[in-house]
Coordinates of C-alpha atoms in Angstrom, one line a residue:
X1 CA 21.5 -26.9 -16.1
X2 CA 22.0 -28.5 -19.0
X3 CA 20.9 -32.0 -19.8
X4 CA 23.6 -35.1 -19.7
X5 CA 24.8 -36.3 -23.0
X6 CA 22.9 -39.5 -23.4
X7 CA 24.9 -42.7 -23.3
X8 CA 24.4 -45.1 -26.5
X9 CA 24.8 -49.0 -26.4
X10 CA 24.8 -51.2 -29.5
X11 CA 23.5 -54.7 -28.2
X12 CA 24.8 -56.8 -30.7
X13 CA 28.3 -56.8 -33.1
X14 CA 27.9 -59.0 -35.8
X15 CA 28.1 -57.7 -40.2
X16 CA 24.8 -55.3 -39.5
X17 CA 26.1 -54.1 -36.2
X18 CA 29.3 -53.3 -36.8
X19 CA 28.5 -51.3 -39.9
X20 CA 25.8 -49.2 -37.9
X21 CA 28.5 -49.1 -35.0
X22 CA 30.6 -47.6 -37.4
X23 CA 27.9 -44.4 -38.9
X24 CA 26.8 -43.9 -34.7
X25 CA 30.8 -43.9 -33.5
X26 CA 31.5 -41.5 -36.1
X27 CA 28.1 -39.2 -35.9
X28 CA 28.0 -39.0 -31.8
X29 CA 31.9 -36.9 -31.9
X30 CA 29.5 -33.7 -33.6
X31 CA 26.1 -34.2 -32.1
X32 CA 26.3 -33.0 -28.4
X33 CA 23.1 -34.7 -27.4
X34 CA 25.0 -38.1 -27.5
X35 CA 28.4 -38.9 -25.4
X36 CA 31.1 -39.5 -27.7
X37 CA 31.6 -43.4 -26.4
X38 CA 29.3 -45.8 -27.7
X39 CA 29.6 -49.1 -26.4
X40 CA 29.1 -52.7 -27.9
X41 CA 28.2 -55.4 -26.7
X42 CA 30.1 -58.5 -28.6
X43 CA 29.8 -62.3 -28.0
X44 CA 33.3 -63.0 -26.9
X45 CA 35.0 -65.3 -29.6
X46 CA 38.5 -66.3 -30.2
X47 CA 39.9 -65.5 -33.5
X48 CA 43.1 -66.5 -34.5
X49 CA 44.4 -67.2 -30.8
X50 CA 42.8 -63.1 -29.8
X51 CA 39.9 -62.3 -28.0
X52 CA 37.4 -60.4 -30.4
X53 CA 36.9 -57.7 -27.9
X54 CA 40.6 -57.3 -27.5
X55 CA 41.2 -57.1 -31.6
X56 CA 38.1 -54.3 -31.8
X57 CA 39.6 -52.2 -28.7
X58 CA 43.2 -52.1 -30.3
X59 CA 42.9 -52.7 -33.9
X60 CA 39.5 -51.1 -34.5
X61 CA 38.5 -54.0 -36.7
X62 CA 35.8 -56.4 -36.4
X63 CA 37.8 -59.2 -38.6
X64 CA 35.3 -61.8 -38.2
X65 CA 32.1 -60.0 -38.9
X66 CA 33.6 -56.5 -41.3
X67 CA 36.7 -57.3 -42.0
X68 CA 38.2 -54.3 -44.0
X69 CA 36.5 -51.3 -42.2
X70 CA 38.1 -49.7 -39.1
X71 CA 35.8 -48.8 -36.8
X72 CA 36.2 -45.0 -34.4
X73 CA 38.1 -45.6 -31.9
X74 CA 35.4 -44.0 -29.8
X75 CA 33.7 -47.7 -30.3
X76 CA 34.3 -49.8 -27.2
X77 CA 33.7 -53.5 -27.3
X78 CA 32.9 -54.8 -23.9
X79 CA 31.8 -59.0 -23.3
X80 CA 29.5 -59.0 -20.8
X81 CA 26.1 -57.7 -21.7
X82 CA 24.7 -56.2 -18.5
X83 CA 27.9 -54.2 -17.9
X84 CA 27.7 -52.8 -21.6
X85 CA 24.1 -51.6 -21.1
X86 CA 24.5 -50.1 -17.5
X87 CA 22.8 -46.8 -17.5
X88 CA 22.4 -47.0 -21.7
X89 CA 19.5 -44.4 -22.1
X90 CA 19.4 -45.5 -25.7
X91 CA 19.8 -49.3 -27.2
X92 CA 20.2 -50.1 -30.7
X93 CA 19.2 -54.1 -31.1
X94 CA 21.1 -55.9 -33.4
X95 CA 21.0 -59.3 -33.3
X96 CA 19.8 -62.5 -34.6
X97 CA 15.7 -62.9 -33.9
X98 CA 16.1 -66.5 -32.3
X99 CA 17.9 -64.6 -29.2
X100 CA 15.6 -61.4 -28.2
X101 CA 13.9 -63.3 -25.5
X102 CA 17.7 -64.5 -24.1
X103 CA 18.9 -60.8 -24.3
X104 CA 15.6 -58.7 -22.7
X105 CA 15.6 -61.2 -20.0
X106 CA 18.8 -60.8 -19.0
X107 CA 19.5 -56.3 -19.6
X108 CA 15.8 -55.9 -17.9
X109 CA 16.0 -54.0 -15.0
X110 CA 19.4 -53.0 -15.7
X111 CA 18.4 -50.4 -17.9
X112 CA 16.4 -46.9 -17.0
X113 CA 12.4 -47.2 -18.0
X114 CA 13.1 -43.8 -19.6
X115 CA 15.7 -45.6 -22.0
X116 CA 14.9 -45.4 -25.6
X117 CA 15.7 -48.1 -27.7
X118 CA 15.5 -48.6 -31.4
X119 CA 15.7 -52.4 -33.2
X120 CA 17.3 -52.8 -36.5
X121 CA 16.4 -56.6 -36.4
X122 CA 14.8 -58.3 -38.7
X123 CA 12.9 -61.4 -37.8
X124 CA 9.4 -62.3 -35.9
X125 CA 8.3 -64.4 -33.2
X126 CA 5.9 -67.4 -33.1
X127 CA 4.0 -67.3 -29.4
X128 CA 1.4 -69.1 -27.9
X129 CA -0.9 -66.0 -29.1
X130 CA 0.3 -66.3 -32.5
X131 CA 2.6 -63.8 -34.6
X132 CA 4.7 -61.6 -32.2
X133 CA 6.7 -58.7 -33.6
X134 CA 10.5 -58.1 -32.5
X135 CA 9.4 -54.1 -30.9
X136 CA 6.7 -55.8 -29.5
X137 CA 8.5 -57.9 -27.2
X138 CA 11.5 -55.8 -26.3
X139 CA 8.7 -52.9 -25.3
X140 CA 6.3 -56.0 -23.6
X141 CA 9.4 -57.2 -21.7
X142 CA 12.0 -54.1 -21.1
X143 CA 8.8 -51.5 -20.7
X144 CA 10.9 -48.7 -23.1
X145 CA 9.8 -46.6 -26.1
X146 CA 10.5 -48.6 -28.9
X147 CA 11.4 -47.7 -32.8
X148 CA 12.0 -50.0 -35.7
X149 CA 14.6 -49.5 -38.2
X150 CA 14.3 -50.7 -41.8
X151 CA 15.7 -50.7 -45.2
X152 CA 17.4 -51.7 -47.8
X153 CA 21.0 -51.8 -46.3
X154 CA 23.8 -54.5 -47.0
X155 CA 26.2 -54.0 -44.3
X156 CA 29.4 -54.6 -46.5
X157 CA 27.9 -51.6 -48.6
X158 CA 26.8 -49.2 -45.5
X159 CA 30.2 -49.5 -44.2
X160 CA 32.1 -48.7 -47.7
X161 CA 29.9 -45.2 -47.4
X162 CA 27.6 -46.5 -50.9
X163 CA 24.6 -44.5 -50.9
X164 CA 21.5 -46.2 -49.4
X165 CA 18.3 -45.3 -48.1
X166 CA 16.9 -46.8 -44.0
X167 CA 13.3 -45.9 -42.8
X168 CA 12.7 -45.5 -39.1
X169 CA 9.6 -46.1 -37.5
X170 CA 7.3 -45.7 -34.6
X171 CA 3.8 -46.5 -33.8
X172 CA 1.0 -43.8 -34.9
X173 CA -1.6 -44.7 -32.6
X174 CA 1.1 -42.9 -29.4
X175 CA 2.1 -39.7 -28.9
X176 CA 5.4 -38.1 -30.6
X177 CA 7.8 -38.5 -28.3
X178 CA 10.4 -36.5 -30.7
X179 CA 12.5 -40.1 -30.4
X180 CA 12.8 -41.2 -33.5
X181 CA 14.2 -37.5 -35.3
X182 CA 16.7 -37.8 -32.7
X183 CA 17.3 -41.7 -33.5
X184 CA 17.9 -40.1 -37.5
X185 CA 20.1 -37.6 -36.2
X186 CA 21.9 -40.5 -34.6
X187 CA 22.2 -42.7 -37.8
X188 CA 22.2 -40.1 -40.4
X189 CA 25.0 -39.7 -43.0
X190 CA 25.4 -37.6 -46.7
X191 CA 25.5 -41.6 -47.9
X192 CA 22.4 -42.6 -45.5
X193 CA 19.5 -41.2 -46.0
X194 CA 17.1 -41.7 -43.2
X195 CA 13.1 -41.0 -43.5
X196 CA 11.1 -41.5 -40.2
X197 CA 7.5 -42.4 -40.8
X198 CA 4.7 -43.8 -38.8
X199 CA 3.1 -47.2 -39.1
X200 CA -0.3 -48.3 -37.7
X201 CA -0.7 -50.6 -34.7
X202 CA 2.3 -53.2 -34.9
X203 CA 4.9 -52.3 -37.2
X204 CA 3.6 -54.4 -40.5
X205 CA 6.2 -57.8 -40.5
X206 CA 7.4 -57.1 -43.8
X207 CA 10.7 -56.1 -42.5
X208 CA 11.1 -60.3 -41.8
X209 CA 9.4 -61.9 -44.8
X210 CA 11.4 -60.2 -47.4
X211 CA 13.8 -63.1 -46.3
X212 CA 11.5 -65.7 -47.0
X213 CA 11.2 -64.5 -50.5
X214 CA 14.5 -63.9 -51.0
X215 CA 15.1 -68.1 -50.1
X216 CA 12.5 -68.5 -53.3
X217 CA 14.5 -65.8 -55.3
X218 CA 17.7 -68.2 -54.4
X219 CA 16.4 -71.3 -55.9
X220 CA 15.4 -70.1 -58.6
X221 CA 19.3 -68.9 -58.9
X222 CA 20.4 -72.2 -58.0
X223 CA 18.0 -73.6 -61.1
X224 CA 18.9 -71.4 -63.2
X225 CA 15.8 -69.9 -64.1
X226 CA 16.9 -66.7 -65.5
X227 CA 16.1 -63.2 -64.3
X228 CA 11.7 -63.3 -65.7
X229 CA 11.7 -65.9 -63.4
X230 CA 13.2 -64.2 -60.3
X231 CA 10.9 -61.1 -61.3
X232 CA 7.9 -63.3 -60.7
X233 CA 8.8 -64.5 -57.5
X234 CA 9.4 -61.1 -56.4
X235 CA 6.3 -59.6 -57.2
X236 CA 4.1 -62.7 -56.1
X237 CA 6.3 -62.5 -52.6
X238 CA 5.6 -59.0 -52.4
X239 CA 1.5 -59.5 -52.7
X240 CA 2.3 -62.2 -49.8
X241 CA 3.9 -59.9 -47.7
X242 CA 1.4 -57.7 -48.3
X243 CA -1.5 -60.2 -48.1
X244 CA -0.1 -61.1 -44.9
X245 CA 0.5 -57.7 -43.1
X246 CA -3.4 -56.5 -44.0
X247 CA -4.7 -60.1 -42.3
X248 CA -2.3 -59.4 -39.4
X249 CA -1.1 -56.6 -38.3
X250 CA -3.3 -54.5 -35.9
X251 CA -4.9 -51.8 -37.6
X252 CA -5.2 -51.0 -41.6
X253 CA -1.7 -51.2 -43.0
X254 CA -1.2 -48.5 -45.8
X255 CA 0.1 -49.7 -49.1
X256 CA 2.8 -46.6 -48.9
X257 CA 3.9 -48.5 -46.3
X258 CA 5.4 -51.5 -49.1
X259 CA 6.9 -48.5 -51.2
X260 CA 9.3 -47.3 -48.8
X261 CA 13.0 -48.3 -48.3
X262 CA 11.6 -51.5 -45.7
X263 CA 9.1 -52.4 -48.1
X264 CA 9.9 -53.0 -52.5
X265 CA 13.6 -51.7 -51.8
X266 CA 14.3 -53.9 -49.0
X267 CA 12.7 -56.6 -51.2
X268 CA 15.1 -56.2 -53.9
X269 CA 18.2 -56.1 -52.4
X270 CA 17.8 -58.8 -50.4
X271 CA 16.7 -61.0 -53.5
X272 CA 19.6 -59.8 -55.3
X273 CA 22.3 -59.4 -52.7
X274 CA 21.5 -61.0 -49.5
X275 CA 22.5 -63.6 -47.5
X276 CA 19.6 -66.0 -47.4
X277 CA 19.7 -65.8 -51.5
X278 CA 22.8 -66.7 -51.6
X279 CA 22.6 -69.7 -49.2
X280 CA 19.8 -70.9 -50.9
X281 CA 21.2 -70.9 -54.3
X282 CA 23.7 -73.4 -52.9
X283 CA 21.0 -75.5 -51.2
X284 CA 19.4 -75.8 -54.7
X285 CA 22.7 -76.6 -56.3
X286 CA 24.7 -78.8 -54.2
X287 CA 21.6 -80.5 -52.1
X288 CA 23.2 -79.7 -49.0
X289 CA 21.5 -79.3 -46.2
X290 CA 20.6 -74.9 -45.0
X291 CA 22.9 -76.2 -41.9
X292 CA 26.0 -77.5 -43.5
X293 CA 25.4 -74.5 -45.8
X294 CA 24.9 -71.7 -43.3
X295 CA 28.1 -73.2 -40.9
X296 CA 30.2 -73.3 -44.6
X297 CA 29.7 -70.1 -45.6
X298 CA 28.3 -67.2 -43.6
X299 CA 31.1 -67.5 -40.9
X300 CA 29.3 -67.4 -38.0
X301 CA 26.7 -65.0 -39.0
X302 CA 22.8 -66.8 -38.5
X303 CA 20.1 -67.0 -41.7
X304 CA 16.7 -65.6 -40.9
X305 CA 14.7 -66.7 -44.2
X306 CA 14.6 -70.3 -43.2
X307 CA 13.4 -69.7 -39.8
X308 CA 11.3 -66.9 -40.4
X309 CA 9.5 -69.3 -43.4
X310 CA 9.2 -72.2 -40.4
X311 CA 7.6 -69.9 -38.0
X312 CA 4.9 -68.3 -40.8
X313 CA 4.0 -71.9 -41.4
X314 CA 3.0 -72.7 -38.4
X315 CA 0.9 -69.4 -37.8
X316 CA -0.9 -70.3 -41.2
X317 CA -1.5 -73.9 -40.7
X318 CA -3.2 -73.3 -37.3
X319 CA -5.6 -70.3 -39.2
X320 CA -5.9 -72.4 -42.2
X321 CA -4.5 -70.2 -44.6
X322 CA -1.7 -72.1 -46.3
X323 CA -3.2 -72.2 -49.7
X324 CA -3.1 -68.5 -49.9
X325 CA 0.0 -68.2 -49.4
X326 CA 1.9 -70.9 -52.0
X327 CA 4.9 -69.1 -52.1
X328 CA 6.2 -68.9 -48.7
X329 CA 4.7 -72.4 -48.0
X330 CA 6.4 -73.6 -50.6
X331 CA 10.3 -72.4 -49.4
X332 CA 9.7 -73.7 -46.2
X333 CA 8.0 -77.3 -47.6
X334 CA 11.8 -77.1 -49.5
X335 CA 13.9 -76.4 -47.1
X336 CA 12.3 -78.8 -44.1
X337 CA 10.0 -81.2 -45.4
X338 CA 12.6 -82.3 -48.3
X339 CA 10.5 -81.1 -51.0
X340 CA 12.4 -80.9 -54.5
X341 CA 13.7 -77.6 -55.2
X342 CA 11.7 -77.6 -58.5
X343 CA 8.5 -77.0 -56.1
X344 CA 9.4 -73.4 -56.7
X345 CA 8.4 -73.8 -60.2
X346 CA 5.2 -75.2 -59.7
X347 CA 4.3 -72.8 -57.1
X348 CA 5.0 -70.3 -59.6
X349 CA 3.2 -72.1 -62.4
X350 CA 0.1 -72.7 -59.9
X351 CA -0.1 -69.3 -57.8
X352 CA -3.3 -67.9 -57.6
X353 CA -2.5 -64.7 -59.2
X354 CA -2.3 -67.4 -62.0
X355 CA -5.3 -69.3 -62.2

């Protein structure tokens, strides 16, 4: 008898989630692995006297989050997150980092142990034992077979069909469960190319600091600093990330690792086009606070950078290593301890690469 179509569920429906709700609606009506309804689970808001789920069901539209790109109508938004992941046998997380615990709590035991899941979030967790990776806790917590997804993807841009390259994930120390080729038949298109690979122990946290350095890139933007400049701080914030993955990550993280799509490319495009750049160009030019700034002009969507930088400070303080890492101490001293924006500079100037 043959096997029944699994049933997929996007937990999350903001810019990112939309766009990859968009590629899994589309993909799932020729793969007959998958049923052709995918539900979403969306945050009920109110725009412009409508319920968002109400606007998505009928208009196909996420006008708060996409606005511009219809979504298949195969694409159901539904409000209330355990009913969307009922009997989900795979999960694609796409959500803000702050909110992971919030979310597992609440879907586990509402979902099948069998369930595969995949995470496309970008972000890490500060615990009483130290760093803690986003797969980590939703396998920890849910008990599912977990993947990571990576690249370097604007959403805007994955959603107008430009051509872009994602990595997917898992962990090499298991066996192959033959998840994650089905996970890139799932999110495959002729404009997204998908490459699985496997990553020792924990999957490195690259996939979160890019942000950080991306907050440096910014104020260097907002200084005016000119494009040599930027070019520094991406290469010394890539020898961070990198610095930081080999002291902890479980396991020897491979420097091929850094050249795929979640490693330099990632990097790139999110110093260049990303979200926490641009916030943090306006931090540096209009000294406004990353609040006022992130309310003003990202319409609801959340920053990681900021956050992310707060979190990795804490974890180096308490192991002493916050002189090895100048750069990312440095956007974090900027945007919560009210150093000048100009710090950037003399991190720069003073960076052990340097001396």
């Amino acid at each position: 008898m043959a096997a029944a179509p699994l049933k997929v569920c996007i937990v999350g429906s903001g810019n990112w989630g939309s766009a990859v709700a968009k590629i899994i609606g589309n993909n799932v009506k020729n793969l007959q692995k998958f049923a052709s309804t995918v539900k979403m689970w969306v945050f009920e808001e109110t725009v412009n006297g409508r319920k968002l789920t109400d606007i998505i069901n009928n208009d196909h539209e996420n006008v708060k989050y996409l606005p511009g790109h219809k979504l298949p109508e195969n694409v159901v938004a539904v409000p209330n997150l355990s009913e969307a992941v009922q009997d989900a046998d795979l999960l694609v997380f796409v959500i803000p980092h702050q909110f992971i615990h919030k979310i597992c709590d609440e879907i586990t035991g509402k979902v099948p142990k069998k369930a595969l899941g995949i995470t496309l979030i970008k972000g890490i967790d500060e615990g009483p034992e130290g760093l803690k990776l986003i797969s980590d806790i939703i396998r920890e917590k849910m008990g599912i077979d977990i993947s990571v997804l990576m690249g370097a993807n604007i959403a805007s841009e994955v959603a107008a069909g430009k051509f872009c390259e994602t990595t997917i994930g898992e962990a090499a120390e298991g066996p192959s469960t033959g998840s994650t080729q089905l996970l890139q038949k799932l999110m495959q298109t002729p404009n997204l190319s998908v490459t699985v690979m496997k990553y020792p122990g924990s999957a490195p946290p690259l996939w979160s600091l890019q942000n950080i350095v991306a907050v440096g890139a910014g104020f260097c933007d907002g200084l005016r600093c000119g494009d040599n400049t930027k070019a520094a701080v991406i290469r010394l914030g890539l020898m961070e990330m990198i610095a930081f993955a080999k002291i902890f990550c479980k396991g020897q993280v491979s420097t091929a690792t850094f050249l795929e799509s979640c490693g330099v490319a990632d990097l790139i495009t999110t110093c260049y086009g990303g979200r926490n750049r641009k916030v943090a160009e306006a931090f540096a030019r209009t000294g406004k606070t990353i609040e006022e700034l992130e309310k003003e002009m990202l319409n609801g969507q959340k920053l990681q950078g900021p956050q992310t930088s707060a979190e990795v400070y804490r974890i180096l303080k308490q192991k002493g290593l916050l002189d090895k890492f100048p750069l990312f101490t440095a956007v974090y001293q900027i945007c919560y301890e009210g150093k000048p924006v100009t710090e950037m500079l003399s991190c720069l100037q003073s960076h052990p690469e340097h001396i």
